[in-house]
Amino acid sequence: MKSTYILAIESSCDETAAAVVRDGRCVLSNIISSQIDLHALYGGVVPEIASRKHIEHIIPVTTEALKAANVSLAEIDAVAVTYGPGLVGSLLVGVGAAKAIAYAAKKPLVGVHHIEGHIAANYISHPDLEPPFLCLIVSGGHTHLAMIEDYGSCRILGRTHDDAAGEAYDKVARAIGLGYPGGPKIDRLAKEGNPEAVAFPRAHIEGSPYDFSFSGVKSAVLNYLNSCKMKALTGETRHPANMAHAGEEDYLSYLPEGITQADIAASFQAAVVDVLTMRTVAAAKAQGVKKVAMAGGVASNSALRSRMRELCEENGLCLYYPEPIFCTDNAAMIGAAAYYEYRRGVTHDWTLNAVPNLKLGE
Ligand code: KG4
Ligand code: ZN
């Protein structure tokens, strides 16, 4: 059978990315131009800067993706692009470029849901994985537990009521002075800390066993830091070993004896990992599925991966997650998702527009 080549473009947040994917599973090129260093100066993504940088990078990155794959535009079967959800100015750059390329090269256009892309990243790393399976989607903007019933078809079992898991990582990282992007920094530092040092809350949502809430644990960290400061200022505790950090990171100088920045990172992470893993395994059991996957930037978290592995083993579940490079934003995952859309005849016309709040499973 003739192979299908998809040129995919992703620009929903702060990564300008393009990739060429063969038959949905084989990545021939995966080019990512990250703006992380630029946004780190401001402590988070600045939308206006992001869209300007996408404009600068989109054509070089796309050209590079074709070149690295050694595939010409004429050999491409379809052009795929993320059209939502994401930052509107960022999405528009990718959508505009994909439409122009597809129109000029007379190729079909396939608009892809960003989260469908994250889920499809698993197809790249696990050529044998096929639906149905349960998927925990944990990114900077989304936290969902979903049954993937078929390619491109999912049923949401649970979602976050407030912050996404990655958002909580980023906010807590900022609060404890680690900077942006917080997820990988907390992941690294937590390895040196005691996850039981501080008992942060594990939120349960009454009547919604598979939903999440992360604003509580984030506030608990902030409250903990404030209460340490209050106690220290009223003379109860102040650990001299932490004094060296005073001025650099104000709160560090107020931590009680024996508690470090790494302990707070590890304790926060333990609370997040606990709820993510326990709810996922409970949902898998209730749904009677044996295959569990993870997707999104937070799926590259080492503590989440290892705890989920343990729990899945204990419960006879088979666990899948993408390689780290396919967990965070990339275009290869968009090409993988697009392949299954294209295969069942889904294409878009030139009216395709960016949809910043595109919903999943609706
Ligand atoms: O999927 P992604 O690249 O973008 C969105 O679609 O949102 O996810 C980015 C999020 C950020 O919040 C980042 O801090 C988090 O994923 N992240 C991590 C790790 N790597 C990225 N969180 C925890 N541990 C990591 N190793
Ligand atoms: Zn993403």
CSV table of C-alpha atoms and ligand atoms in Angstrom, one decimal:
chain,number,residue,atom,x,y,z
A,1,MET,CA,0.0,0.0,0.0
A,2,LYS,CA,1.2,3.5,-0.8
A,3,SER,CA,2.5,5.5,2.2
A,4,THR,CA,0.9,8.7,3.4
A,5,TYR,CA,3.1,11.7,4.1
A,6,ILE,CA,1.9,14.5,6.3
A,7,LEU,CA,3.6,17.8,6.7
A,8,ALA,CA,2.4,19.1,10.1
A,9,ILE,CA,2.7,22.5,11.7
A,10,GLU,CA,2.2,23.4,15.4
A,11,SER,CA,2.3,27.0,16.8
A,12,SER,CA,-0.3,27.0,19.6
A,13,CYS,CA,1.9,28.4,22.4
A,14,ASP,CA,5.6,29.2,22.5
A,15,GLU,CA,7.1,26.5,20.2
A,16,THR,CA,7.2,26.9,16.5
A,17,ALA,CA,7.3,23.4,15.1
A,18,ALA,CA,7.0,21.5,11.9
A,19,ALA,CA,7.4,17.7,11.1
A,20,VAL,CA,7.0,15.2,8.4
A,21,VAL,CA,5.2,12.0,9.5
A,22,ARG,CA,4.7,8.8,7.4
A,23,ASP,CA,1.6,6.7,8.0
A,24,GLY,CA,0.9,8.4,11.4
A,25,ARG,CA,3.6,6.5,13.3
A,26,CYS,CA,7.0,7.1,11.6
A,27,VAL,CA,8.6,10.5,12.2
A,28,LEU,CA,10.8,11.5,9.4
A,29,SER,CA,11.6,14.9,10.8
A,30,ASN,CA,10.7,16.9,13.9
A,31,ILE,CA,11.9,20.5,14.0
A,32,ILE,CA,11.1,22.6,17.1
A,33,SER,CA,12.1,26.2,17.6
A,34,SER,CA,11.5,27.0,21.3
A,35,GLN,CA,11.1,30.5,22.6
A,36,ILE,CA,11.5,29.4,26.2
A,37,ASP,CA,14.6,31.4,26.9
A,38,LEU,CA,12.9,34.6,25.7
A,39,HIS,CA,9.7,34.1,27.7
A,40,ALA,CA,11.8,33.1,30.8
A,41,LEU,CA,12.9,36.8,31.0
A,42,TYR,CA,9.3,37.7,31.8
A,43,GLY,CA,8.4,34.7,34.0
A,44,GLY,CA,5.9,33.2,31.5
A,45,VAL,CA,4.7,33.2,28.0
A,46,VAL,CA,4.0,36.8,26.6
A,47,PRO,CA,1.4,36.2,23.8
A,48,GLU,CA,2.4,39.2,21.7
A,49,ILE,CA,6.1,38.2,21.7
A,50,ALA,CA,5.1,34.6,20.9
A,51,SER,CA,3.2,35.4,17.8
A,52,ARG,CA,5.9,37.7,16.5
A,53,LYS,CA,8.5,35.0,16.9
A,54,HIS,CA,6.2,32.4,15.2
A,55,ILE,CA,6.1,34.7,12.2
A,56,GLU,CA,9.9,34.8,12.1
A,57,HIS,CA,10.3,31.1,12.5
A,58,ILE,CA,7.4,29.4,10.7
A,59,ILE,CA,8.8,29.3,7.2
A,60,PRO,CA,12.4,28.4,8.1
A,61,VAL,CA,11.2,25.6,10.5
A,62,THR,CA,8.8,24.2,7.9
A,63,THR,CA,11.5,24.3,5.2
A,64,GLU,CA,13.9,22.6,7.5
A,65,ALA,CA,11.3,19.9,8.3
A,66,LEU,CA,10.9,19.0,4.6
A,67,LYS,CA,14.6,19.1,4.1
A,68,ALA,CA,15.5,16.9,7.1
A,69,ALA,CA,12.8,14.4,6.0
A,70,ASN,CA,14.2,14.4,2.5
A,71,VAL,CA,10.7,14.8,1.2
A,72,SER,CA,9.6,17.4,-1.3
A,73,LEU,CA,6.3,19.3,-1.0
A,74,ALA,CA,5.1,17.5,-4.1
A,75,GLU,CA,5.4,14.2,-2.3
A,76,ILE,CA,3.3,15.4,0.7
A,77,ASP,CA,-0.3,14.0,0.8
A,78,ALA,CA,-1.7,16.6,3.2
A,79,VAL,CA,-0.8,19.6,5.3
A,80,ALA,CA,-1.9,19.5,8.9
A,81,VAL,CA,-2.0,22.3,11.5
A,82,THR,CA,-3.1,22.8,15.1
A,83,TYR,CA,-6.1,25.2,15.0
A,84,GLY,CA,-6.9,25.2,18.7
A,85,PRO,CA,-6.9,25.4,21.6
A,86,GLY,CA,-4.1,27.8,22.3
A,87,LEU,CA,-3.1,31.5,22.1
A,88,VAL,CA,-5.0,33.1,19.2
A,89,GLY,CA,-2.2,35.1,17.8
A,90,SER,CA,0.1,32.1,17.9
A,91,LEU,CA,-2.4,29.7,16.4
A,92,LEU,CA,-3.2,32.2,13.6
A,93,VAL,CA,0.4,32.1,12.4
A,94,GLY,CA,0.4,28.3,12.0
A,95,VAL,CA,-3.0,28.2,10.4
A,96,GLY,CA,-2.2,31.0,8.0
A,97,ALA,CA,1.1,29.3,7.0
A,98,ALA,CA,-0.5,25.9,6.6
A,99,LYS,CA,-3.4,27.3,4.5
A,100,ALA,CA,-0.9,29.1,2.2
A,101,ILE,CA,1.3,26.1,1.7
A,102,ALA,CA,-1.6,23.7,1.1
A,103,TYR,CA,-3.3,26.1,-1.3
A,104,ALA,CA,-0.1,26.8,-3.3
A,105,ALA,CA,0.9,23.1,-3.4
A,106,LYS,CA,-2.7,22.0,-4.1
A,107,LYS,CA,-2.8,19.7,-1.1
A,108,PRO,CA,-5.6,18.9,1.3
A,109,LEU,CA,-5.6,20.8,4.6
A,110,VAL,CA,-6.3,19.0,7.9
A,111,GLY,CA,-7.0,21.0,11.1
A,112,VAL,CA,-6.0,19.2,14.3
A,113,HIS,CA,-7.1,19.7,17.9
A,114,HIS,CA,-3.9,20.3,19.9
A,115,ILE,CA,-4.9,17.8,22.6
A,116,GLU,CA,-5.7,15.1,20.0
A,117,GLY,CA,-2.2,15.7,19.0
A,118,HIS,CA,-0.8,15.1,22.5
A,119,ILE,CA,-2.8,11.9,22.7
A,120,ALA,CA,-1.5,10.7,19.3
A,121,ALA,CA,2.1,11.2,20.5
A,122,ASN,CA,1.6,7.8,22.1
A,123,TYR,CA,1.1,6.3,18.6
A,124,ILE,CA,4.6,7.5,17.6
A,125,SER,CA,6.4,6.0,20.7
A,126,HIS,CA,4.3,2.8,20.7
A,127,PRO,CA,3.7,1.4,17.2
A,128,ASP,CA,1.5,-1.4,18.7
A,129,LEU,CA,-0.8,0.9,20.7
A,130,GLU,CA,-4.4,1.1,19.4
A,131,PRO,CA,-7.6,2.4,20.9
A,132,PRO,CA,-9.5,1.8,23.1
A,133,PHE,CA,-7.4,3.0,26.0
A,134,LEU,CA,-7.6,5.4,28.9
A,135,CYS,CA,-5.5,8.6,28.6
A,136,LEU,CA,-4.4,11.0,31.3
A,137,ILE,CA,-3.7,14.3,29.5
A,138,VAL,CA,-1.6,16.7,31.6
A,139,SER,CA,-0.3,19.8,29.9
A,140,GLY,CA,0.2,23.4,30.8
A,141,GLY,CA,-3.3,24.3,29.8
A,142,HIS,CA,-5.2,21.1,30.2
A,143,THR,CA,-5.9,18.2,32.6
A,144,HIS,CA,-8.3,15.5,31.4
A,145,LEU,CA,-9.0,11.9,32.0
A,146,ALA,CA,-10.4,10.5,28.8
A,147,MET,CA,-11.4,7.2,27.2
A,148,ILE,CA,-9.9,7.1,23.8
A,149,GLU,CA,-12.6,5.0,22.1
A,150,ASP,CA,-11.2,5.2,18.6
A,151,TYR,CA,-8.7,7.3,16.6
A,152,GLY,CA,-9.9,10.9,17.0
A,153,SER,CA,-12.8,10.0,19.2
A,154,CYS,CA,-12.7,10.4,23.0
A,155,ARG,CA,-15.1,10.5,25.9
A,156,ILE,CA,-14.1,12.8,28.8
A,157,LEU,CA,-14.4,11.2,32.2
A,158,GLY,CA,-12.8,14.0,34.3
A,159,ARG,CA,-11.2,17.4,34.0
A,160,THR,CA,-9.7,20.0,36.2
A,161,HIS,CA,-12.0,22.5,37.8
A,162,ASP,CA,-9.4,25.2,37.9
A,163,ASP,CA,-5.6,25.1,37.2
A,164,ALA,CA,-4.1,22.6,34.9
A,165,ALA,CA,-1.4,20.3,36.4
A,166,GLY,CA,1.4,22.0,34.4
A,167,GLU,CA,0.0,25.4,35.4
A,168,ALA,CA,0.2,24.5,39.0
A,169,TYR,CA,3.8,23.3,38.5
A,170,ASP,CA,4.7,26.6,36.8
A,171,LYS,CA,3.0,28.8,39.5
A,172,VAL,CA,4.5,26.9,42.5
A,173,ALA,CA,8.0,27.0,40.8
A,174,ARG,CA,7.6,30.8,40.5
A,175,ALA,CA,6.6,31.0,44.2
A,176,ILE,CA,9.6,29.1,45.4
A,177,GLY,CA,11.9,31.1,43.2
A,178,LEU,CA,12.7,28.5,40.5
A,179,GLY,CA,11.5,30.6,37.5
A,180,TYR,CA,10.0,29.5,34.2
A,181,PRO,CA,9.4,26.9,32.9
A,182,GLY,CA,8.6,25.4,36.3
A,183,GLY,CA,7.7,21.8,35.5
A,184,PRO,CA,11.1,20.5,34.6
A,185,LYS,CA,12.8,22.6,37.3
A,186,ILE,CA,10.6,21.2,40.1
A,187,ASP,CA,11.0,17.7,38.6
A,188,ARG,CA,14.8,18.0,38.9
A,189,LEU,CA,14.9,19.7,42.3
A,190,ALA,CA,12.3,17.3,43.9
A,191,LYS,CA,14.8,14.5,43.4
A,192,GLU,CA,16.9,16.0,46.3
A,193,GLY,CA,13.9,16.6,48.6
A,194,ASN,CA,11.7,14.7,51.0
A,195,PRO,CA,8.2,14.2,49.5
A,196,GLU,CA,6.8,13.8,53.1
A,197,ALA,CA,8.4,16.9,54.5
A,198,VAL,CA,5.2,19.0,54.3
A,199,ALA,CA,1.7,17.5,53.9
A,200,PHE,CA,0.0,19.4,51.1
A,201,PRO,CA,-3.6,18.6,50.4
A,202,ARG,CA,-4.9,16.1,47.9
A,203,ALA,CA,-8.2,17.7,46.6
A,204,HIS,CA,-11.2,15.5,46.1
A,205,ILE,CA,-14.2,16.8,44.3
A,206,GLU,CA,-17.5,15.7,45.9
A,207,GLY,CA,-19.5,13.6,43.4
A,208,SER,CA,-16.9,13.8,40.6
A,209,PRO,CA,-14.4,11.0,41.3
A,210,TYR,CA,-12.3,11.7,38.1
A,211,ASP,CA,-12.2,15.4,38.3
A,212,PHE,CA,-9.2,17.4,39.5
A,213,SER,CA,-8.4,20.7,41.3
A,214,PHE,CA,-4.9,22.0,41.6
A,215,SER,CA,-5.5,25.6,42.8
A,216,GLY,CA,-5.9,24.3,46.4
A,217,VAL,CA,-2.4,22.7,46.5
A,218,LYS,CA,-0.9,25.7,44.9
A,219,SER,CA,-2.5,28.0,47.5
A,220,ALA,CA,-1.4,25.6,50.2
A,221,VAL,CA,2.2,26.0,49.1
A,222,LEU,CA,1.8,29.8,49.1
A,223,ASN,CA,0.1,29.7,52.5
A,224,TYR,CA,2.8,27.5,53.9
A,225,LEU,CA,5.6,29.9,52.8
A,226,ASN,CA,3.7,32.9,54.3
A,227,SER,CA,3.1,31.1,57.6
A,228,CYS,CA,6.8,30.2,57.8
A,229,LYS,CA,7.6,33.9,57.3
A,230,MET,CA,5.1,35.0,59.9
A,231,LYS,CA,6.4,32.5,62.5
A,232,ALA,CA,10.0,33.6,61.8
A,233,LEU,CA,9.1,37.3,62.1
A,234,THR,CA,7.3,36.7,65.4
A,235,GLY,CA,10.5,34.9,66.6
A,236,GLU,CA,9.2,31.4,66.7
A,237,THR,CA,11.6,29.8,64.1
A,238,ARG,CA,14.3,30.9,61.8
A,239,HIS,CA,16.9,28.5,60.6
A,240,PRO,CA,20.4,30.0,60.3
A,241,ALA,CA,21.4,27.6,57.6
A,242,ASN,CA,18.9,29.1,55.3
A,243,MET,CA,20.0,32.7,56.0
A,244,ALA,CA,22.5,32.7,53.2
A,245,HIS,CA,19.7,32.8,50.7
A,246,ALA,CA,18.1,35.9,52.3
A,247,GLY,CA,17.6,38.7,49.8
A,248,GLU,CA,18.0,36.3,46.9
A,249,GLU,CA,14.8,34.4,47.6
A,250,ASP,CA,13.1,36.1,50.6
A,251,TYR,CA,11.0,33.2,51.8
A,252,LEU,CA,14.0,30.8,51.9
A,253,SER,CA,15.4,32.6,54.8
A,254,TYR,CA,12.2,31.9,56.8
A,255,LEU,CA,12.0,28.2,56.3
A,256,PRO,CA,12.0,26.2,59.6
A,257,GLU,CA,15.0,24.1,60.5
A,258,GLY,CA,15.4,21.0,58.3
A,259,ILE,CA,13.0,22.2,55.5
A,260,THR,CA,14.6,23.0,52.2
A,261,GLN,CA,13.4,24.4,48.9
A,262,ALA,CA,13.8,20.8,47.5
A,263,ASP,CA,11.5,19.5,50.3
A,264,ILE,CA,8.8,21.9,49.2
A,265,ALA,CA,9.2,21.0,45.6
A,266,ALA,CA,9.1,17.3,46.4
A,267,SER,CA,6.1,17.6,48.8
A,268,PHE,CA,4.1,19.6,46.2
A,269,GLN,CA,5.0,17.2,43.5
A,270,ALA,CA,3.9,14.2,45.7
A,271,ALA,CA,0.5,15.8,46.2
A,272,VAL,CA,0.0,16.3,42.5
A,273,VAL,CA,1.3,12.9,41.5
A,274,ASP,CA,-0.8,11.2,44.1
A,275,VAL,CA,-4.1,12.5,42.8
A,276,LEU,CA,-3.2,12.1,39.1
A,277,THR,CA,-2.1,8.4,39.5
A,278,MET,CA,-4.8,7.3,41.9
A,279,ARG,CA,-7.6,8.8,39.9
A,280,THR,CA,-6.3,7.3,36.7
A,281,VAL,CA,-6.0,3.8,38.1
A,282,ALA,CA,-9.5,4.1,39.6
A,283,ALA,CA,-10.9,5.2,36.3
A,284,ALA,CA,-9.1,2.3,34.4
A,285,LYS,CA,-10.6,-0.2,36.8
A,286,ALA,CA,-14.1,1.3,36.6
A,287,GLN,CA,-14.0,1.4,32.8
A,288,GLY,CA,-12.5,-2.1,32.6
A,289,VAL,CA,-9.6,-1.1,30.4
A,290,LYS,CA,-6.2,-2.6,30.6
A,291,LYS,CA,-4.3,0.0,28.6
A,292,VAL,CA,-3.4,3.4,30.2
A,293,ALA,CA,-1.6,6.2,28.4
A,294,MET,CA,-0.3,9.6,29.5
A,295,ALA,CA,0.1,12.7,27.3
A,296,GLY,CA,1.2,16.3,27.5
A,297,GLY,CA,4.2,18.1,29.0
A,298,VAL,CA,3.7,16.9,32.5
A,299,ALA,CA,3.7,13.3,31.2
A,300,SER,CA,7.4,13.7,31.0
A,301,ASN,CA,7.6,14.2,34.8
A,302,SER,CA,9.9,11.5,36.3
A,303,ALA,CA,8.0,11.1,39.6
A,304,LEU,CA,4.6,10.8,37.7
A,305,ARG,CA,6.1,8.2,35.4
A,306,SER,CA,7.6,6.1,38.1
A,307,ARG,CA,4.6,6.2,40.4
A,308,MET,CA,2.2,5.5,37.6
A,309,ARG,CA,4.4,2.5,36.5
A,310,GLU,CA,4.3,1.1,40.1
A,311,LEU,CA,0.5,1.4,40.4
A,312,CYS,CA,-0.1,0.1,36.9
A,313,GLU,CA,2.0,-3.0,37.6
A,314,GLU,CA,0.3,-3.6,40.9
A,315,ASN,CA,-3.1,-3.4,39.1
A,316,GLY,CA,-2.2,-5.4,36.0
A,317,LEU,CA,-2.4,-2.4,33.7
A,318,CYS,CA,-0.2,-1.8,30.7
A,319,LEU,CA,1.2,1.8,30.8
A,320,TYR,CA,2.2,3.9,27.7
A,321,TYR,CA,3.8,7.3,27.5
A,322,PRO,CA,5.6,9.2,24.8
A,323,GLU,CA,9.3,9.9,24.8
A,324,PRO,CA,9.9,13.3,26.5
A,325,ILE,CA,10.4,15.1,23.2
A,326,PHE,CA,6.9,14.0,22.0
A,327,CYS,CA,5.3,14.9,25.4
A,328,THR,CA,5.9,18.7,25.2
A,329,ASP,CA,4.7,20.6,22.2
A,330,ASN,CA,5.8,19.4,18.8
A,331,ALA,CA,4.5,19.0,15.3
A,332,ALA,CA,5.1,15.2,14.9
A,333,MET,CA,2.2,14.5,17.3
A,334,ILE,CA,0.0,16.8,15.1
A,335,GLY,CA,1.1,14.8,12.0
A,336,ALA,CA,0.2,11.5,13.8
A,337,ALA,CA,-3.3,12.7,14.8
A,338,ALA,CA,-3.8,14.2,11.3
A,339,TYR,CA,-3.1,10.9,9.6
A,340,TYR,CA,-6.0,9.2,11.3
A,341,GLU,CA,-8.3,12.2,10.5
A,342,TYR,CA,-7.1,12.2,6.8
A,343,ARG,CA,-7.6,8.4,6.6
A,344,ARG,CA,-11.2,8.7,7.5
A,345,GLY,CA,-11.7,11.5,5.0
A,346,VAL,CA,-11.6,14.6,7.3
A,347,THR,CA,-10.2,17.7,5.6
A,348,HIS,CA,-10.8,21.4,6.0
A,349,ASP,CA,-11.5,24.1,3.5
A,350,TRP,CA,-9.8,27.6,3.3
A,351,THR,CA,-12.2,29.0,5.9
A,352,LEU,CA,-10.3,27.1,8.6
A,353,ASN,CA,-9.7,29.5,11.5
A,354,ALA,CA,-7.9,29.5,14.8
A,355,VAL,CA,-10.2,28.5,17.7
A,356,PRO,CA,-8.5,29.5,20.9
A,357,ASN,CA,-11.0,27.7,23.2
A,358,LEU,CA,-11.6,24.6,21.0
A,359,LYS,CA,-13.2,21.9,23.3
A,360,LEU,CA,-12.2,18.3,23.4
A,361,GLY,CA,-14.6,15.4,22.8
A,362,GLU,CA,-17.5,17.7,21.7
B,1,KG4,O1,2.1,20.1,26.6
B,1,KG4,P1,2.9,21.3,26.8
B,1,KG4,O2,4.2,21.4,26.2
B,1,KG4,O3,2.1,22.6,26.5
B,1,KG4,C1,0.7,22.7,26.6
B,1,KG4,O4,0.0,22.3,25.7
B,1,KG4,O5,0.4,23.3,27.6
B,1,KG4,O6,3.0,21.4,28.4
B,1,KG4,C2,3.8,22.4,29.0
B,1,KG4,C3,3.7,22.2,30.5
B,1,KG4,C4,4.3,23.3,31.3
B,1,KG4,O7,3.4,23.7,32.3
B,1,KG4,C5,5.5,22.6,31.9
B,1,KG4,O8,5.9,23.2,33.1
B,1,KG4,C6,5.1,21.2,32.1
B,1,KG4,O9,4.3,21.0,30.9
B,1,KG4,N1,6.2,20.3,32.1
B,1,KG4,C7,6.5,19.5,33.2
B,1,KG4,C8,7.7,18.8,32.9
B,1,KG4,N2,8.1,19.1,31.6
B,1,KG4,C9,7.1,20.0,31.1
B,1,KG4,N3,5.9,19.4,34.4
B,1,KG4,C10,6.4,18.6,35.3
B,1,KG4,N4,7.5,17.9,35.0
B,1,KG4,C11,8.2,17.9,33.9
B,1,KG4,N5,9.3,17.2,33.7
B,2,ZN,ZN,0.6,21.2,24.4
